[in-house]
Coordinates of C-alpha atoms in Angstrom, one line a residue:
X1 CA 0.0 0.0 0.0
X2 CA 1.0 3.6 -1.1
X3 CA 0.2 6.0 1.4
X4 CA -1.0 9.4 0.1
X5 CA 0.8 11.8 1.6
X6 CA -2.2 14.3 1.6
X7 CA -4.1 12.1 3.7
X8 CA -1.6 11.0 5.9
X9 CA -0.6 14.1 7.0
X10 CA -4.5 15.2 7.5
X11 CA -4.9 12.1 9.8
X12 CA -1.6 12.9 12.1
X13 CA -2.7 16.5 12.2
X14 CA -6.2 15.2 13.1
X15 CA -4.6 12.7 16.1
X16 CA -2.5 15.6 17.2
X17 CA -5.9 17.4 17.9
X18 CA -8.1 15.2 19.2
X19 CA -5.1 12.8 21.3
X20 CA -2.3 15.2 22.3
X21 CA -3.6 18.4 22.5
X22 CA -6.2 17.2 25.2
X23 CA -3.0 15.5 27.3
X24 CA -1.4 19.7 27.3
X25 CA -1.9 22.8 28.6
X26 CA -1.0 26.4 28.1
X27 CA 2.2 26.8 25.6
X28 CA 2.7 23.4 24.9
X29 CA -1.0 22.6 24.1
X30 CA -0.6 26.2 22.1
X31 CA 2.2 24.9 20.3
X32 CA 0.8 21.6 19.3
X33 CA -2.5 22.5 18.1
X34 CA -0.6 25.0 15.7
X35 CA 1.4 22.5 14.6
X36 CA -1.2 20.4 13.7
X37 CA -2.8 23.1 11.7
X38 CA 0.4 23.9 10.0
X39 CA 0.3 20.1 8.7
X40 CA -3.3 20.1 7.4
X41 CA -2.3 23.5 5.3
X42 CA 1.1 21.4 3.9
X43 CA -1.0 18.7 3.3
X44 CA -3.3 20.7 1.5
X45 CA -0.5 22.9 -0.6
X46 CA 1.4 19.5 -1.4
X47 CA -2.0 18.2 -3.4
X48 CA -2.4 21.3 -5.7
X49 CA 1.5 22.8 -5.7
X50 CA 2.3 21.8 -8.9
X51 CA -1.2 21.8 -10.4
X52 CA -1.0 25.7 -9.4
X53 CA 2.2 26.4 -10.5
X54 CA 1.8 25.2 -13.8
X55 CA -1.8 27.0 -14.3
X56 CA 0.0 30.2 -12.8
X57 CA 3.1 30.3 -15.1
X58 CA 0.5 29.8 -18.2
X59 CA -1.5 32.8 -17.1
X60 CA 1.6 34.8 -16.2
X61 CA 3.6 33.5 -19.7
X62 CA 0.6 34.8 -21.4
X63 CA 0.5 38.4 -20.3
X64 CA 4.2 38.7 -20.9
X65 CA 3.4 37.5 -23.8
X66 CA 0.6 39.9 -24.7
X67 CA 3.0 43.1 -23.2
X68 CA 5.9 41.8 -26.1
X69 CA 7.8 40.1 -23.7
X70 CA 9.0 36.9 -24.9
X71 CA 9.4 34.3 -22.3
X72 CA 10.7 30.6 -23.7
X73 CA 9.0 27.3 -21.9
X74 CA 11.9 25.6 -20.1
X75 CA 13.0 23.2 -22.8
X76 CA 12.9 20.1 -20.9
X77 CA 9.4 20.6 -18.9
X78 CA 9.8 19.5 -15.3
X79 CA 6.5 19.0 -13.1
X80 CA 8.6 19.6 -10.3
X81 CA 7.2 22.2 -7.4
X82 CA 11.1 23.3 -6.7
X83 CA 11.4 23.7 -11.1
X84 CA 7.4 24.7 -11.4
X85 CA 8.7 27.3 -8.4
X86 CA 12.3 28.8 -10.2
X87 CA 10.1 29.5 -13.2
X88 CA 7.7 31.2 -11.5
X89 CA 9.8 33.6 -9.6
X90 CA 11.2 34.2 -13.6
X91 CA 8.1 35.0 -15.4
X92 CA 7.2 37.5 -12.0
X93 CA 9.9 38.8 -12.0
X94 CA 9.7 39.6 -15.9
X95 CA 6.0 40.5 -15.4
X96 CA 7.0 43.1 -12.4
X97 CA 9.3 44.5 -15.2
X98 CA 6.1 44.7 -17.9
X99 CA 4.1 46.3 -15.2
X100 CA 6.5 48.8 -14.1
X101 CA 6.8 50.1 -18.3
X102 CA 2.7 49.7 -18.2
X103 CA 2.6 52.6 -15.7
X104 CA 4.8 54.8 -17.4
X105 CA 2.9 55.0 -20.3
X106 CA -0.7 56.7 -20.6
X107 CA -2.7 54.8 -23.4
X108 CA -5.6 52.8 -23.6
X109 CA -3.7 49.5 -24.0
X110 CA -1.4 49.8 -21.5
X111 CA -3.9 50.7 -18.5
X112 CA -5.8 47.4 -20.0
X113 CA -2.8 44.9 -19.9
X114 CA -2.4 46.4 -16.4
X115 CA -5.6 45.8 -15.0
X116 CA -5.0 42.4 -16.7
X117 CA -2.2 41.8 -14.7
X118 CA -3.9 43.0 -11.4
X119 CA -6.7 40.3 -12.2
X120 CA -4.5 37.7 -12.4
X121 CA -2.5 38.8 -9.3
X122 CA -5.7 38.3 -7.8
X123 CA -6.5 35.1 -8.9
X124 CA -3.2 34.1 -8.1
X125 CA -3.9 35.0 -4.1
X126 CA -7.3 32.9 -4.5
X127 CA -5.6 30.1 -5.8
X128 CA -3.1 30.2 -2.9
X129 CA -5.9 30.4 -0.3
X130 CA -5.9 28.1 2.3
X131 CA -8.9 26.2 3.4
X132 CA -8.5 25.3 7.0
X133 CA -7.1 29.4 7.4
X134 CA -9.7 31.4 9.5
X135 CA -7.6 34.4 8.7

């Protein structure tokens, strides 16, 4: 048997709750019960990591690519969170670039591509939302 990781990680987060925290007080039952928390959110981020990675670095690729900026797919394409991750901090930091020009010029297609990008940064902060957070 192959454990998922996703659920195995919900379930010792869930017996941290409901066995340990009960047996703790004060700091230590503090500490505990965040932890716990902590590994239902890493459970949750390791299931959808690279699925919203790769739909993030489409979206961002794409309004590079609709500023004139250029941005080549790695040419060996790796699913990996740590690659999905180094290509994401590229195209952001090439779509901080775009933005920046976008606000320094005053035309019609510019303040569109911008509000573009603001939409997506948005949509990039819903997909990182975490269920469990009550924040």
């Amino acid at each position: 048997m192959k454990p998922s990781i996703p659920v195995a990680a919900s379930d010792l987060a869930a017996r941290l709750r409901a066995e340990i925290v009960p047996e703790l007080t004060g700091f230590r039952a503090n500490n505990v019960a965040m932890g716990s928390a902590m590994i239902d959110m890493i459970a949750e981020e390791f299931d959808r990591a690279a699925a919203r990675l790769f739909e993030e670095n489409a979206a961002v690729r794409a309004l590079l690519q609709c500023g004139g900026v250029a941005m080549a797919a790695p040419a060996k394409p790796d699913l990996r969170v740590s690659a999905l991750e180094a290509e994401n901090d590229r195209l952001r930091a090439a779509l901080i670039d775009l933005q920046a020009a976008l606000e320094d010029r005053d035309d019609d297609e510019a303040r569109a591509l911008d509000a573009d990008i603001w939409r997506e940064l948005a949509c990039s902060v819903e997909r990182r939302r975490v269920a469990s957070a009550n924040f």
